[in-house]
C-alpha cells in the first residue's frame, strides 16, 4: 500500500527479505518529522538519508553476527594454540572442537573453558580477540564500507541544508526585488500608456 503523498519518483525501500518494512517506515517517519521536507527534492534527500542510515544499521548488525559466529572456531583455534606440550595436533583439534561446541550450551564446559584460560592468565576476552584476529580482513572491509556510508549520510544532510539555504537566498532576492520595485510590472504606468495611446 502506497503511503500518503508518496510519489513514484522515490525508489522502493531498500529492504532485504528478512527486514521489516514497518521499521524502515518508522525510521523514515522519524527523519521526516525531524527534517520536515518541504518539496520533492527534500523528500528525495530524506529518502536517500534513510536508505543510507538503514544500510549503516544493517552493516553494524552484520558485523556483530559475523564476530559472534566466529567464536566457536576462534575458541577451537585458541585451545589448539594452548595445547599441552607433546599433545598431537589431531588430538588437540578434536578435543578443542568438542569443548568449543559444548561451550555454547553446557555450563560445565563453560567452567572448564574458564579454568583452561585462567591457567594462561586469560579470560573470555581472549576468545573475542581470536575471533577479531581471524576476521581482521572481513572486519576491515566492513569498517571501510561503514566509513563510506557515514560520509555519504553526512554529505546528504549537508545537501539538505545547502538546498534550503540556496532556496532561502533566492526567495530573499525575489522579495527584495518586489519591495524595491525591480522586475515588477508597473500597472499604473501600463494603464497611463494605454490611455495616452487611445
CSV table of C-alpha atoms in Angstrom, one decimal:
chain,number,residue,atom,x,y,z
A,1,UNK,CA,0.0,0.0,0.0
A,2,UNK,CA,1.4,3.4,-1.0
A,3,UNK,CA,2.0,5.8,1.8
A,4,UNK,CA,0.1,9.1,1.8
A,5,UNK,CA,1.6,11.6,-0.7
A,6,UNK,CA,4.2,9.0,-1.8
A,7,UNK,CA,5.4,9.8,-5.3
A,8,UNK,CA,6.7,7.2,-7.8
A,9,UNK,CA,9.9,9.2,-8.2
A,10,UNK,CA,11.1,7.9,-4.8
A,11,UNK,CA,12.7,4.4,-5.1
A,12,UNK,CA,11.3,1.4,-3.2
A,13,UNK,CA,12.5,0.8,0.3
A,14,UNK,CA,15.9,-0.9,0.3
A,15,UNK,CA,14.9,-3.9,2.4
A,16,UNK,CA,16.2,-7.5,2.5
A,17,UNK,CA,13.6,-10.2,2.8
A,18,UNK,CA,14.5,-10.6,6.5
A,19,UNK,CA,14.0,-6.9,7.2
A,20,UNK,CA,10.9,-5.1,8.4
A,21,UNK,CA,9.1,-2.5,6.2
A,22,UNK,CA,7.4,-1.2,9.3
A,23,UNK,CA,10.8,-0.5,11.0
A,24,UNK,CA,12.0,1.3,7.8
A,25,UNK,CA,8.8,3.3,7.6
A,26,UNK,CA,9.3,4.3,11.3
A,27,UNK,CA,12.9,5.4,10.6
A,28,UNK,CA,11.7,7.4,7.6
A,29,UNK,CA,8.9,9.0,9.6
A,30,UNK,CA,11.4,10.0,12.3
A,31,UNK,CA,13.6,11.7,9.7
A,32,UNK,CA,10.6,13.4,8.1
A,33,UNK,CA,9.5,14.7,11.5
A,34,UNK,CA,13.0,16.0,12.2
A,35,UNK,CA,13.8,17.4,8.7
A,36,UNK,CA,10.3,18.3,7.7
A,37,UNK,CA,10.8,18.1,3.9
A,38,UNK,CA,9.1,20.9,2.0
A,39,UNK,CA,9.2,19.7,-1.6
A,40,UNK,CA,10.0,16.7,-3.7
A,41,UNK,CA,13.8,17.5,-3.7
A,42,UNK,CA,13.9,17.5,0.1
A,43,UNK,CA,11.8,14.3,0.2
A,44,UNK,CA,14.3,12.6,-2.2
A,45,UNK,CA,17.1,13.7,0.2
A,46,UNK,CA,15.2,12.3,3.2
A,47,UNK,CA,14.7,9.0,1.4
A,48,UNK,CA,18.4,8.8,0.5
A,49,UNK,CA,19.4,9.6,4.1
A,50,UNK,CA,17.0,6.9,5.4
A,51,UNK,CA,18.3,4.4,3.0
A,52,UNK,CA,21.9,5.1,3.9
A,53,UNK,CA,21.2,5.0,7.7
A,54,UNK,CA,19.3,1.7,7.2
A,55,UNK,CA,22.4,0.3,5.4
A,56,UNK,CA,24.6,1.5,8.2
A,57,UNK,CA,22.4,-0.2,10.8
A,58,UNK,CA,22.4,-3.4,8.7
A,59,UNK,CA,26.2,-3.5,8.4
A,60,UNK,CA,26.6,-2.9,12.2
A,61,UNK,CA,24.2,-5.8,12.8
A,62,UNK,CA,26.1,-8.0,10.4
A,63,UNK,CA,29.4,-7.1,12.0
A,64,UNK,CA,28.2,-8.3,15.4
A,65,UNK,CA,26.7,-11.5,13.9
A,66,UNK,CA,30.0,-12.2,11.9
A,67,UNK,CA,32.0,-11.9,15.1
A,68,UNK,CA,29.6,-14.0,17.2
A,69,UNK,CA,29.5,-16.7,14.6
A,70,UNK,CA,33.3,-16.9,14.6
A,71,UNK,CA,33.5,-17.6,18.4
A,72,UNK,CA,33.4,-21.4,18.1
A,73,UNK,CA,36.2,-21.7,15.6
A,74,UNK,CA,38.1,-18.9,17.4
A,75,UNK,CA,37.8,-20.9,20.7
A,76,UNK,CA,38.9,-24.1,18.9
A,77,UNK,CA,42.0,-22.4,17.5
A,78,UNK,CA,42.8,-20.8,20.8
A,79,UNK,CA,42.7,-24.2,22.5
A,80,UNK,CA,45.0,-25.7,19.9
A,81,UNK,CA,47.4,-22.9,20.4
A,82,UNK,CA,47.3,-23.5,24.2
A,83,UNK,CA,47.6,-27.3,23.9
A,84,UNK,CA,49.7,-29.3,26.3
A,85,UNK,CA,53.3,-29.9,25.2
A,86,UNK,CA,53.6,-33.2,23.4
A,87,UNK,CA,49.9,-33.4,22.5
A,88,UNK,CA,49.3,-34.3,18.9
A,89,UNK,CA,47.8,-31.7,16.7
A,90,UNK,CA,44.9,-34.0,15.6
A,91,UNK,CA,44.0,-34.9,19.2
A,92,UNK,CA,44.2,-31.3,20.3
A,93,UNK,CA,42.0,-30.2,17.4
A,94,UNK,CA,39.4,-33.0,18.2
A,95,UNK,CA,39.3,-32.1,21.9
A,96,UNK,CA,39.2,-28.4,21.2
A,97,UNK,CA,36.3,-28.8,18.7
A,98,UNK,CA,34.2,-30.8,21.2
A,99,UNK,CA,34.9,-28.3,24.0
A,100,UNK,CA,34.3,-25.2,21.8
A,101,UNK,CA,30.9,-26.7,20.7
A,102,UNK,CA,29.8,-27.5,24.2
A,103,UNK,CA,30.9,-24.0,25.5
A,104,UNK,CA,27.7,-22.5,24.0
A,105,UNK,CA,25.2,-24.7,25.8
A,106,UNK,CA,26.9,-26.6,28.7
A,107,UNK,CA,27.6,-24.8,32.0
A,108,UNK,CA,30.3,-27.3,32.9
A,109,UNK,CA,32.0,-26.8,29.6
A,110,UNK,CA,31.9,-23.0,30.2
A,111,UNK,CA,33.5,-23.6,33.5
A,112,UNK,CA,36.2,-25.8,32.0
A,113,UNK,CA,37.0,-23.3,29.4
A,114,UNK,CA,37.4,-20.6,32.0
A,115,UNK,CA,39.7,-22.8,34.0
A,116,UNK,CA,41.9,-23.6,31.0
A,117,UNK,CA,42.1,-19.9,30.0
A,118,UNK,CA,42.9,-18.8,33.6
A,119,UNK,CA,45.9,-21.2,33.6
A,120,UNK,CA,47.3,-18.9,30.9
A,121,UNK,CA,46.1,-15.7,32.6
A,122,UNK,CA,43.4,-15.2,30.0
A,123,UNK,CA,39.6,-14.8,30.2
A,124,UNK,CA,36.8,-15.0,27.7
A,125,UNK,CA,38.0,-11.7,26.1
A,126,UNK,CA,40.8,-13.9,24.6
A,127,UNK,CA,38.0,-15.6,22.5
A,128,UNK,CA,36.9,-12.3,21.2
A,129,UNK,CA,40.4,-11.3,20.4
A,130,UNK,CA,41.0,-14.6,18.5
A,131,UNK,CA,37.7,-14.0,16.6
A,132,UNK,CA,38.8,-10.5,15.7
A,133,UNK,CA,42.2,-11.8,14.5
A,134,UNK,CA,40.6,-14.5,12.3
A,135,UNK,CA,38.2,-12.0,10.8
A,136,UNK,CA,40.5,-9.0,10.5
A,137,UNK,CA,40.3,-8.6,6.7
A,138,UNK,CA,36.5,-9.0,6.7
A,139,UNK,CA,36.1,-6.5,9.5
A,140,UNK,CA,38.4,-4.1,7.8
A,141,UNK,CA,36.2,-4.2,4.7
A,142,UNK,CA,33.1,-3.7,6.8
A,143,UNK,CA,34.7,-0.7,8.5
A,144,UNK,CA,35.6,0.8,5.2
A,145,UNK,CA,32.0,0.3,4.0
A,146,UNK,CA,30.6,1.9,7.2
A,147,UNK,CA,33.0,4.9,6.8
A,148,UNK,CA,31.9,5.4,3.2
A,149,UNK,CA,28.2,5.2,4.2
A,150,UNK,CA,28.7,7.6,7.1
A,151,UNK,CA,30.4,10.0,4.8
A,152,UNK,CA,27.5,9.8,2.3
A,153,UNK,CA,25.0,10.3,5.1
A,154,UNK,CA,26.8,13.4,6.3
A,155,UNK,CA,27.0,14.8,2.7
A,156,UNK,CA,23.3,14.2,2.1
A,157,UNK,CA,22.5,16.0,5.4
A,158,UNK,CA,24.7,18.9,4.2
A,159,UNK,CA,22.9,18.9,0.9
A,160,UNK,CA,19.6,19.5,2.5
A,161,UNK,CA,21.0,22.4,4.5
A,162,UNK,CA,22.6,23.9,1.4
A,163,UNK,CA,19.5,23.4,-0.7
A,164,UNK,CA,17.4,25.2,1.9
A,165,UNK,CA,20.0,28.0,2.3
A,166,UNK,CA,20.1,28.4,-1.5
A,167,UNK,CA,16.3,28.5,-1.7
A,168,UNK,CA,16.0,30.9,1.1
A,169,UNK,CA,18.6,33.2,-0.6
A,170,UNK,CA,16.6,33.1,-3.9
A,171,UNK,CA,13.4,33.9,-2.0
A,172,UNK,CA,15.0,36.8,-0.2
A,173,UNK,CA,16.3,38.2,-3.5
A,174,UNK,CA,12.9,37.9,-5.1
A,175,UNK,CA,11.3,39.6,-2.1
A,176,UNK,CA,13.9,42.4,-2.2
A,177,UNK,CA,13.2,42.9,-6.0
A,178,UNK,CA,9.5,43.1,-5.3
A,179,UNK,CA,10.0,45.6,-2.4
A,180,UNK,CA,12.4,47.7,-4.4
A,181,UNK,CA,10.1,47.6,-7.4
A,182,UNK,CA,12.6,46.0,-9.7
A,183,UNK,CA,11.3,43.5,-12.1
A,184,UNK,CA,7.7,44.2,-11.0
A,185,UNK,CA,5.2,45.1,-13.7
A,186,UNK,CA,4.0,48.7,-13.0
A,187,UNK,CA,0.3,48.7,-13.6
A,188,UNK,CA,-0.1,52.4,-13.3
A,189,UNK,CA,2.5,53.1,-16.0
A,190,UNK,CA,1.0,50.5,-18.3
A,191,UNK,CA,-2.5,51.9,-17.7
A,192,UNK,CA,-1.4,55.5,-18.5
A,193,UNK,CA,0.3,54.4,-21.7
A,194,UNK,CA,-2.8,52.7,-22.8
A,195,UNK,CA,-4.9,55.8,-22.1
A,196,UNK,CA,-2.4,58.0,-24.0
A,197,UNK,CA,-2.5,55.7,-27.0
A,198,UNK,CA,-6.3,55.8,-27.0
